[in-house]
């Protein structure tokens, strides 16, 4: 539960981790989500290199208005960094994503990542981009007119740092 | 939920957590539990917090201290959890408990810890606990819990869930009861669980038998019915649509269908033979054949049978073939579509049924006799009768009735919500008429024992195979109604509503990996990359070409997607490894279509700036995003009749153009597609597109010889405030920023290069020495905005240089664009538009006496033999301003300049005259009177052209020695001559000429124009400019030297 603009918003977070082998499952996740967090590991370049495929997949199967956040995780491991922050930024700019670096271990920016996603979705709702009456968009109006957003975290590449999060 | 997760993270790393995460603390918590065995309002929060803490300690213990688990097990602490649950302690506690358990199981990493948790069957007790599933949140956490558990399934853990002796598999059977839950996330979770279960069942024979014998038929038949109901609803949605109002709903239904297909495919690719047989049988005989395929046939026939409309059926079948590649399934399906006679098939299967009075292989789409819950219950009871008791039997028995209530309600709700009620009623009646068969089914189901089932199954499969075999041998003579229908749908020339689906279906079938190539060969539809092909399907090819022809008409109602798909299919048919087997007559028709498309674009060709951007953008989007048929068929909007208005939000390629701009875009696309198809079929390479090739451009870190180039020193201040000293140089298409090469005097290293055409230059208000320059990179995807690759302020040493730079850039921009426009004109066989500025420029280049308003610095580097500048040989080909240029293929494949192969094509003009053919545009400009009058400049004399080799225009025209075009060539050349002459002496441009005073003599180097002869009769229009002045004699000499060995 978070509050944006005085409105209670409940985030429903789904993690695709471990289910990528079933195409039908990832596909369904994308489709029912209003936002996605595309996470790579800044200490492993290969996870960054795979972003294009993931993004393509996400775009193809999701609502075209889906908010996509690009997250470079493990920002606490500066010494082992393989992907520069600028590269992440450039990728995000080129593909129209929002970029952040986080550390699940130190919890730095983690909450912000989710809140920013929610904010972005909320803005899109305000702009009327999302049809809130269509549940397939992943948005439901709560009983007290509080919007409920289904967001999903599409994590990849060793995201277990920090235990129970996402 | 989020807040809680965070507290986990925090708790896991906080220093104060030391004493919380310990065995002692767990003991304390145990104590709390024993004190609070009854849940009350007062201790509710305490209990929830206790359970949460216990879970936290368990996760910690999993990684740090195994004694925690010992204690947990020893004290049977799970029982407390269960007790709390069973007290019907209310929503709050249920949710918290489920959530906590979820987190626990998700984060346990050691197998042994997991075994501890799973032992004693407590988890199964929680699974079968009757939660209040009408509560959304409980439902969500419950199904997530099951999903988490299913992810932990493996060969070892499966025994905790599946009890071989009692035939209990609560995780699976409880989960599949929700297969048609109205909440999509629940359905997804159910699919995940089943897939995880099937995956594990591969290595576990008893479990596999259990799944197949006890659950497969009920589950799959219900699933298939569920899918079919959606399909009928989808069809209704299409039928009742007005003005595309149903699109939102339709796209949901289509997405749902795709989800189902992907799910079915995921099951099939687990490759569990037992399951696949049952599933394939159900899919084919209960859904695909009776509902999809039979609907292809004449819509009036077939009486009461549920039907869907033709486009929907074609569309859905395409999806099936695109997604499912399971060979037995797709082959049987294709067999019926391509060869089958439905009435015959139908009769045959009915006989079969009567004879064997077994398997539900009646081909009809009917509702399963009982709900999934009931079937499962019945199977369970059967199981129980055999085995006496199971641990929680009593518990389940008590609550059985309760369970049925809400679950059935849920299903009905689902149907209501989906609005299938009307549809399903209609089918129910038809279902009743099949009563007898159903009874048979019922009985067989009841009497089935494992062994007999597998036998019967094999029987039916064999029967089916033989039936299919007879079907196809018969089919040679008998009619093929479905295939006829498919072809017929291609026949409407007016619009492509049906045609697009048919093409997709054919494409999908031929690209299906599970498909037996022989099946397709029978209708001469080759699989892609088939090695040997001698014939192709003329019927189909003619229809495809007709579509192309229609598309090239000004008012053609063929969508771009249809055209692209037609091109793909035609190529697939007639191209074999490098060879093309297309018949001349077909090729001629195709050429006709291409010609039409050229006319179509010419109609829209304008001098406007935007045309060039559109032209390049269309090319980019066409090459960067080639058609993906699977993606195309995911779009529900094509299910509705084609529309023109972009207000629908339908992608441009999937609708008709609206307004002039879109008509232009469409014309350009049609032109690109047909041109590329025609070139491919004739085995010719594309030499003129794209207008700017990457390899022609200057790139960052290129090292250029900048001697005698015009360079303007400036300070570049980027947005982030960094400041660098650079020299600004302007090339024909690009501006670049260079810094001196320390190793060689007069050379420079490119630090930035950007296309002039995408550049914006503005002055800076309060600084007359500065310019703001922005260069945008065209957007590469619809999601990204065009973002600036350069956004900087350039500060020059004084305002004069600033003005010079500004003018040079502005001019360069116009010039770069104009040249590209002229190349487009050349592509379209259009005469060059004689705009005055062009002429001022173009003529300057051919008349050495004129001051060139502009010059290109890179002329100087073209003679270099340095391998780092090898590119210059390509670049220089285009150097003559105002010319539409194409390059010979072996010219740009030639490595460094020092060993050039160009001479072989361009250096021996007589030779190239036969193979290369001058474009009318190139000729028209080069044929300026002044030179045409001097016959001594005949480029065929070998000595003269050679020094100017790099300047040569070598144009390969696609139709060699085409009499028509060479005529038009002459004509346009003459016309140009007439229009050109008045403007031969353009007014010098004072501001800029300042700059060129000292370089005037080198200008003519830039302006060398040499056009190789085409064929003898057009020779008189061709020109070569007099040999260059001596500005760069050594380089020219080097060139001459290197060129000669190549020639002789």
mmCIF file of N, CA and C in Angstrom, chain B residues 351-446:
data_model
loop_
_atom_site.group_PDB
_atom_site.id
_atom_site.type_symbol
_atom_site.label_atom_id
_atom_site.label_comp_id
_atom_site.label_asym_id
_atom_site.label_seq_id
_atom_site.Cartn_x
_atom_site.Cartn_y
_atom_site.Cartn_z
ATOM 1 N N UNK B 351 -19.058 -43.837 -37.072
ATOM 2 C CA UNK B 351 -19.025 -45.303 -37.145
ATOM 3 C C UNK B 351 -18.020 -45.853 -36.152
ATOM 4 N N UNK B 352 -16.887 -45.241 -36.203
ATOM 5 C CA UNK B 352 -15.832 -45.688 -35.286
ATOM 6 C C UNK B 352 -16.346 -45.715 -33.863
ATOM 7 N N UNK B 353 -17.001 -44.651 -33.540
ATOM 8 C CA UNK B 353 -17.485 -44.541 -32.174
ATOM 9 C C UNK B 353 -18.423 -45.684 -31.859
ATOM 10 N N UNK B 354 -19.320 -45.933 -32.820
ATOM 11 C CA UNK B 354 -20.267 -46.989 -32.543
ATOM 12 C C UNK B 354 -19.566 -48.338 -32.447
ATOM 13 N N UNK B 355 -18.623 -48.521 -33.320
ATOM 14 C CA UNK B 355 -17.950 -49.814 -33.309
ATOM 15 C C UNK B 355 -17.200 -50.027 -31.991
ATOM 16 N N UNK B 356 -16.427 -49.077 -31.690
ATOM 17 C CA UNK B 356 -15.600 -49.292 -30.504
ATOM 18 C C UNK B 356 -16.324 -48.865 -29.224
ATOM 19 N N UNK B 357 -17.368 -48.105 -29.425
ATOM 20 C CA UNK B 357 -18.161 -47.588 -28.302
ATOM 21 C C UNK B 357 -17.279 -47.208 -27.108
ATOM 22 N N UNK B 358 -16.316 -46.440 -27.459
ATOM 23 C CA UNK B 358 -15.389 -46.048 -26.402
ATOM 24 C C UNK B 358 -15.075 -44.567 -26.514
ATOM 25 N N UNK B 359 -13.859 -44.283 -26.519
ATOM 26 C CA UNK B 359 -13.296 -42.936 -26.513
ATOM 27 C C UNK B 359 -14.185 -41.814 -27.026
ATOM 28 N N UNK B 360 -14.069 -40.701 -26.440
ATOM 29 C CA UNK B 360 -14.854 -39.553 -26.897
ATOM 30 C C UNK B 360 -14.240 -38.904 -28.126
ATOM 31 N N UNK B 361 -14.187 -39.673 -29.189
ATOM 32 C CA UNK B 361 -13.586 -39.072 -30.374
ATOM 33 C C UNK B 361 -14.655 -38.575 -31.344
ATOM 34 N N UNK B 362 -15.830 -38.345 -30.840
ATOM 35 C CA UNK B 362 -16.857 -37.760 -31.696
ATOM 36 C C UNK B 362 -16.424 -36.328 -31.960
ATOM 37 N N UNK B 363 -16.485 -35.983 -33.208
ATOM 38 C CA UNK B 363 -16.010 -34.642 -33.511
ATOM 39 C C UNK B 363 -17.104 -33.618 -33.317
ATOM 40 N N UNK B 364 -17.289 -33.220 -32.148
ATOM 41 C CA UNK B 364 -18.232 -32.143 -31.937
ATOM 42 C C UNK B 364 -17.787 -31.341 -30.733
ATOM 43 N N UNK B 365 -18.270 -30.150 -30.750
ATOM 44 C CA UNK B 365 -17.903 -29.248 -29.675
ATOM 45 C C UNK B 365 -19.037 -29.253 -28.660
ATOM 46 N N UNK B 366 -18.885 -30.007 -27.605
ATOM 47 C CA UNK B 366 -19.960 -30.102 -26.625
ATOM 48 C C UNK B 366 -19.446 -29.829 -25.231
ATOM 49 N N UNK B 367 -20.380 -29.479 -24.401
ATOM 50 C CA UNK B 367 -20.020 -29.202 -23.019
ATOM 51 C C UNK B 367 -19.744 -30.524 -22.314
ATOM 52 N N UNK B 368 -18.728 -30.589 -21.503
ATOM 53 C CA UNK B 368 -18.470 -31.805 -20.750
ATOM 54 C C UNK B 368 -19.675 -32.110 -19.850
ATOM 55 N N UNK B 369 -19.913 -33.387 -19.638
ATOM 56 C CA UNK B 369 -21.129 -33.773 -18.923
ATOM 57 C C UNK B 369 -21.129 -33.288 -17.491
ATOM 58 N N UNK B 370 -19.982 -33.207 -16.916
ATOM 59 C CA UNK B 370 -19.961 -32.817 -15.516
ATOM 60 C C UNK B 370 -18.882 -31.773 -15.303
ATOM 61 N N UNK B 371 -19.052 -31.067 -14.241
ATOM 62 C CA UNK B 371 -18.034 -30.074 -13.947
ATOM 63 C C UNK B 371 -16.755 -30.783 -13.525
ATOM 64 N N UNK B 372 -15.729 -30.053 -13.637
ATOM 65 C CA UNK B 372 -14.422 -30.613 -13.293
ATOM 66 C C UNK B 372 -14.401 -31.082 -11.835
ATOM 67 N N UNK B 373 -15.010 -30.275 -10.982
ATOM 68 C CA UNK B 373 -15.012 -30.623 -9.552
ATOM 69 C C UNK B 373 -15.639 -31.994 -9.347
ATOM 70 N N UNK B 374 -16.791 -32.182 -10.004
ATOM 71 C CA UNK B 374 -17.499 -33.424 -9.798
ATOM 72 C C UNK B 374 -16.674 -34.605 -10.320
ATOM 73 N N UNK B 375 -16.106 -34.432 -11.498
ATOM 74 C CA UNK B 375 -15.285 -35.516 -12.046
ATOM 75 C C UNK B 375 -14.167 -35.881 -11.096
ATOM 76 N N UNK B 376 -13.559 -34.853 -10.547
ATOM 77 C CA UNK B 376 -12.446 -35.109 -9.642
ATOM 78 C C UNK B 376 -12.933 -35.812 -8.383
ATOM 79 N N UNK B 377 -14.067 -35.361 -7.907
ATOM 80 C CA UNK B 377 -14.630 -36.004 -6.724
ATOM 81 C C UNK B 377 -14.881 -37.484 -6.985
ATOM 82 N N UNK B 378 -15.500 -37.736 -8.136
ATOM 83 C CA UNK B 378 -15.836 -39.122 -8.443
ATOM 84 C C UNK B 378 -14.589 -39.979 -8.490
ATOM 85 N N UNK B 379 -13.587 -39.442 -9.136
ATOM 86 C CA UNK B 379 -12.333 -40.191 -9.210
ATOM 87 C C UNK B 379 -11.750 -40.415 -7.825
ATOM 88 N N UNK B 380 -11.924 -39.409 -7.007
ATOM 89 C CA UNK B 380 -11.379 -39.504 -5.667
ATOM 90 C C UNK B 380 -12.077 -40.627 -4.910
ATOM 91 N N UNK B 381 -13.386 -40.631 -5.054
ATOM 92 C CA UNK B 381 -14.142 -41.664 -4.352
ATOM 93 C C UNK B 381 -13.739 -43.051 -4.813
ATOM 94 N N UNK B 382 -13.606 -43.147 -6.115
ATOM 95 C CA UNK B 382 -13.168 -44.440 -6.646
ATOM 96 C C UNK B 382 -11.860 -44.843 -5.997
ATOM 97 N N UNK B 383 -10.999 -43.898 -5.936
ATOM 98 C CA UNK B 383 -9.701 -44.151 -5.332
ATOM 99 C C UNK B 383 -9.856 -44.589 -3.888
ATOM 100 N N UNK B 384 -10.778 -43.930 -3.227
ATOM 101 C CA UNK B 384 -10.942 -44.222 -1.803
ATOM 102 C C UNK B 384 -11.504 -45.614 -1.566
ATOM 103 N N UNK B 385 -12.413 -45.979 -2.446
ATOM 104 C CA UNK B 385 -12.998 -47.290 -2.266
ATOM 105 C C UNK B 385 -11.898 -48.352 -2.281
ATOM 106 N N UNK B 386 -10.981 -48.162 -3.183
ATOM 107 C CA UNK B 386 -9.912 -49.141 -3.268
ATOM 108 C C UNK B 386 -8.993 -49.075 -2.057
ATOM 109 N N UNK B 387 -8.598 -47.900 -1.779
ATOM 110 C CA UNK B 387 -7.729 -47.734 -0.613
ATOM 111 C C UNK B 387 -8.633 -47.289 0.530
ATOM 112 N N UNK B 388 -8.371 -47.817 1.659
ATOM 113 C CA UNK B 388 -9.382 -47.613 2.697
ATOM 114 C C UNK B 388 -9.407 -46.186 3.237
ATOM 115 N N UNK B 389 -8.286 -45.732 3.641
ATOM 116 C CA UNK B 389 -8.351 -44.496 4.395
ATOM 117 C C UNK B 389 -7.179 -43.604 4.054
ATOM 118 N N UNK B 390 -7.431 -42.377 4.244
ATOM 119 C CA UNK B 390 -6.308 -41.467 4.121
ATOM 120 C C UNK B 390 -6.363 -40.499 5.285
ATOM 121 N N UNK B 391 -5.274 -39.952 5.619
ATOM 122 C CA UNK B 391 -5.172 -39.227 6.878
ATOM 123 C C UNK B 391 -6.255 -38.167 7.063
ATOM 124 N N UNK B 392 -6.469 -37.384 6.054
ATOM 125 C CA UNK B 392 -7.392 -36.289 6.277
ATOM 126 C C UNK B 392 -8.721 -36.521 5.560
ATOM 127 N N UNK B 393 -9.009 -37.777 5.401
ATOM 128 C CA UNK B 393 -10.217 -38.134 4.683
ATOM 129 C C UNK B 393 -11.435 -37.521 5.329
ATOM 130 N N UNK B 394 -11.495 -37.656 6.620
ATOM 131 C CA UNK B 394 -12.666 -37.197 7.342
ATOM 132 C C UNK B 394 -12.878 -35.699 7.114
ATOM 133 N N UNK B 395 -11.827 -35.060 7.272
ATOM 134 C CA UNK B 395 -11.847 -33.616 7.106
ATOM 135 C C UNK B 395 -12.409 -33.216 5.751
ATOM 136 N N UNK B 396 -11.914 -33.863 4.746
ATOM 137 C CA UNK B 396 -12.352 -33.528 3.390
ATOM 138 C C UNK B 396 -13.815 -33.892 3.210
ATOM 139 N N UNK B 397 -14.144 -35.090 3.702
ATOM 140 C CA UNK B 397 -15.516 -35.560 3.538
ATOM 141 C C UNK B 397 -16.509 -34.592 4.139
ATOM 142 N N UNK B 398 -16.182 -34.086 5.248
ATOM 143 C CA UNK B 398 -17.086 -33.159 5.924
ATOM 144 C C UNK B 398 -17.387 -31.944 5.072
ATOM 145 N N UNK B 399 -16.360 -31.497 4.470
ATOM 146 C CA UNK B 399 -16.511 -30.193 3.839
ATOM 147 C C UNK B 399 -16.743 -30.260 2.338
ATOM 148 N N UNK B 400 -16.907 -31.466 1.892
ATOM 149 C CA UNK B 400 -17.071 -31.644 0.461
ATOM 150 C C UNK B 400 -18.232 -30.826 -0.107
ATOM 151 N N UNK B 401 -19.360 -30.947 0.587
ATOM 152 C CA UNK B 401 -20.552 -30.266 0.077
ATOM 153 C C UNK B 401 -20.333 -28.761 0.018
ATOM 154 N N UNK B 402 -19.747 -28.301 1.056
ATOM 155 C CA UNK B 402 -19.482 -26.868 1.102
ATOM 156 C C UNK B 402 -18.643 -26.446 -0.097
ATOM 157 N N UNK B 403 -17.697 -27.302 -0.346
ATOM 158 C CA UNK B 403 -16.746 -26.940 -1.402
ATOM 159 C C UNK B 403 -17.429 -26.803 -2.747
ATOM 160 N N UNK B 404 -18.325 -27.731 -3.011
ATOM 161 C CA UNK B 404 -18.973 -27.710 -4.319
ATOM 162 C C UNK B 404 -19.719 -26.411 -4.526
ATOM 163 N N UNK B 405 -20.391 -26.008 -3.458
ATOM 164 C CA UNK B 405 -21.191 -24.788 -3.568
ATOM 165 C C UNK B 405 -20.435 -23.631 -4.196
ATOM 166 N N UNK B 406 -19.490 -23.085 -3.480
ATOM 167 C CA UNK B 406 -18.814 -21.892 -3.989
ATOM 168 C C UNK B 406 -18.081 -22.135 -5.300
ATOM 169 N N UNK B 407 -17.539 -23.321 -5.421
ATOM 170 C CA UNK B 407 -16.742 -23.557 -6.622
ATOM 171 C C UNK B 407 -17.621 -23.511 -7.865
ATOM 172 N N UNK B 408 -18.774 -24.137 -7.749
ATOM 173 C CA UNK B 408 -19.656 -24.124 -8.911
ATOM 174 C C UNK B 408 -20.175 -22.725 -9.183
ATOM 175 N N UNK B 409 -20.473 -22.076 -8.071
ATOM 176 C CA UNK B 409 -20.906 -20.694 -8.224
ATOM 177 C C UNK B 409 -19.856 -19.908 -8.991
ATOM 178 N N UNK B 410 -18.644 -20.165 -8.600
ATOM 179 C CA UNK B 410 -17.546 -19.424 -9.222
ATOM 180 C C UNK B 410 -17.537 -19.661 -10.720
ATOM 181 N N UNK B 411 -17.780 -20.922 -11.075
ATOM 182 C CA UNK B 411 -17.742 -21.210 -12.504
ATOM 183 C C UNK B 411 -18.874 -20.494 -13.222
ATOM 184 N N UNK B 412 -20.028 -20.533 -12.584
ATOM 185 C CA UNK B 412 -21.160 -19.876 -13.221
ATOM 186 C C UNK B 412 -20.919 -18.379 -13.321
ATOM 187 N N UNK B 413 -20.370 -17.885 -12.245
ATOM 188 C CA UNK B 413 -20.037 -16.465 -12.262
ATOM 189 C C UNK B 413 -19.125 -16.152 -13.429
ATOM 190 N N UNK B 414 -18.183 -17.032 -13.589
ATOM 191 C CA UNK B 414 -17.214 -16.811 -14.661
ATOM 192 C C UNK B 414 -17.932 -16.728 -15.990
ATOM 193 N N UNK B 415 -18.852 -17.633 -16.169
ATOM 194 C CA UNK B 415 -19.559 -17.648 -17.446
ATOM 195 C C UNK B 415 -20.390 -16.398 -17.617
ATOM 196 N N UNK B 416 -21.011 -16.021 -16.513
ATOM 197 C CA UNK B 416 -21.854 -14.838 -16.593
ATOM 198 C C UNK B 416 -20.999 -13.633 -16.935
ATOM 199 N N UNK B 417 -19.927 -13.543 -16.205
ATOM 200 C CA UNK B 417 -19.058 -12.392 -16.392
ATOM 201 C C UNK B 417 -18.569 -12.330 -17.820
ATOM 202 N N UNK B 418 -18.300 -13.466 -18.383
ATOM 203 C CA UNK B 418 -17.794 -13.470 -19.749
ATOM 204 C C UNK B 418 -18.905 -13.313 -20.773
ATOM 205 N N UNK B 419 -20.091 -13.365 -20.290
ATOM 206 C CA UNK B 419 -21.202 -13.149 -21.214
ATOM 207 C C UNK B 419 -21.428 -14.292 -22.168
ATOM 208 N N UNK B 420 -20.986 -15.475 -21.821
ATOM 209 C CA UNK B 420 -21.154 -16.596 -22.735
ATOM 210 C C UNK B 420 -22.511 -17.253 -22.564
ATOM 211 N N UNK B 421 -23.248 -16.753 -21.641
ATOM 212 C CA UNK B 421 -24.451 -17.465 -21.283
ATOM 213 C C UNK B 421 -25.274 -17.845 -22.500
ATOM 214 N N UNK B 422 -25.542 -16.827 -23.305
ATOM 215 C CA UNK B 422 -26.364 -17.103 -24.483
ATOM 216 C C UNK B 422 -25.731 -18.203 -25.319
ATOM 217 N N UNK B 423 -24.462 -18.026 -25.564
ATOM 218 C CA UNK B 423 -23.772 -18.977 -26.433
ATOM 219 C C UNK B 423 -23.797 -20.380 -25.848
ATOM 220 N N UNK B 424 -23.496 -20.452 -24.572
ATOM 221 C CA UNK B 424 -23.379 -21.785 -24.005
ATOM 222 C C UNK B 424 -24.727 -22.484 -23.944
ATOM 223 N N UNK B 425 -25.791 -21.692 -23.804
ATOM 224 C CA UNK B 425 -27.107 -22.303 -23.828
ATOM 225 C C UNK B 425 -27.342 -22.978 -25.161
ATOM 226 N N UNK B 426 -27.025 -22.223 -26.196
ATOM 227 C CA UNK B 426 -27.223 -22.767 -27.537
ATOM 228 C C UNK B 426 -26.481 -24.079 -27.697
ATOM 229 N N UNK B 427 -25.351 -24.130 -27.107
ATOM 230 C CA UNK B 427 -24.559 -25.342 -27.286
ATOM 231 C C UNK B 427 -25.075 -26.455 -26.404
ATOM 232 N N UNK B 428 -25.593 -26.046 -25.290
ATOM 233 C CA UNK B 428 -26.156 -27.063 -24.414
ATOM 234 C C UNK B 428 -27.213 -27.872 -25.146
ATOM 235 N N UNK B 429 -28.069 -27.159 -25.893
ATOM 236 C CA UNK B 429 -29.114 -27.892 -26.595
ATOM 237 C C UNK B 429 -28.518 -28.866 -27.579
ATOM 238 N N UNK B 430 -27.506 -28.387 -28.276
ATOM 239 C CA UNK B 430 -26.894 -29.305 -29.232
ATOM 240 C C UNK B 430 -26.200 -30.434 -28.486
ATOM 241 N N UNK B 431 -25.734 -30.107 -27.315
ATOM 242 C CA UNK B 431 -25.105 -31.139 -26.506
ATOM 243 C C UNK B 431 -26.104 -32.225 -26.129
ATOM 244 N N UNK B 432 -27.320 -31.786 -25.846
ATOM 245 C CA UNK B 432 -28.317 -32.764 -25.453
ATOM 246 C C UNK B 432 -28.614 -33.746 -26.573
ATOM 247 N N UNK B 433 -28.576 -33.264 -27.762
ATOM 248 C CA UNK B 433 -28.874 -34.147 -28.885
ATOM 249 C C UNK B 433 -27.827 -35.253 -29.005
ATOM 250 N N UNK B 434 -26.719 -35.035 -28.378
ATOM 251 C CA UNK B 434 -25.660 -36.044 -28.443
ATOM 252 C C UNK B 434 -25.710 -36.954 -27.227
ATOM 253 N N UNK B 435 -26.845 -36.980 -26.628
ATOM 254 C CA UNK B 435 -26.965 -37.660 -25.349
ATOM 255 C C UNK B 435 -26.381 -39.066 -25.359
ATOM 256 N N UNK B 436 -26.749 -39.797 -26.375
ATOM 257 C CA UNK B 436 -26.324 -41.203 -26.416
ATOM 258 C C UNK B 436 -24.820 -41.297 -26.317
ATOM 259 N N UNK B 437 -24.213 -40.531 -27.144
ATOM 260 C CA UNK B 437 -22.754 -40.579 -27.150
ATOM 261 C C UNK B 437 -22.188 -40.240 -25.785
ATOM 262 N N UNK B 438 -22.851 -39.290 -25.177
ATOM 263 C CA UNK B 438 -22.349 -38.864 -23.891
ATOM 264 C C UNK B 438 -22.474 -39.983 -22.873
ATOM 265 N N UNK B 439 -23.557 -40.683 -22.959
ATOM 266 C CA UNK B 439 -23.728 -41.787 -22.022
ATOM 267 C C UNK B 439 -22.606 -42.795 -22.201
ATOM 268 N N UNK B 440 -22.368 -43.060 -23.448
ATOM 269 C CA UNK B 440 -21.277 -43.997 -23.739
ATOM 270 C C UNK B 440 -19.987 -43.511 -23.117
ATOM 271 N N UNK B 441 -19.782 -42.259 -23.328
ATOM 272 C CA UNK B 441 -18.566 -41.652 -22.800
ATOM 273 C C UNK B 441 -18.490 -41.838 -21.303
ATOM 274 N N UNK B 442 -19.592 -41.507 -20.720
ATOM 275 C CA UNK B 442 -19.693 -41.569 -19.277
ATOM 276 C C UNK B 442 -19.318 -42.962 -18.784
ATOM 277 N N UNK B 443 -19.967 -43.937 -19.411
ATOM 278 C CA UNK B 443 -19.758 -45.298 -18.958
ATOM 279 C C UNK B 443 -18.286 -45.678 -19.113
ATOM 280 N N UNK B 444 -17.797 -45.360 -20.259
ATOM 281 C CA UNK B 444 -16.408 -45.737 -20.522
ATOM 282 C C UNK B 444 -15.490 -45.079 -19.508
ATOM 283 N N UNK B 445 -15.842 -43.879 -19.174
ATOM 284 C CA UNK B 445 -15.001 -43.167 -18.228
ATOM 285 C C UNK B 445 -15.006 -43.876 -16.879
ATOM 286 N N UNK B 446 -16.207 -44.287 -16.518
ATOM 287 C CA UNK B 446 -16.330 -44.919 -15.215
ATOM 288 C C UNK B 446 -15.623 -46.263 -15.170
#
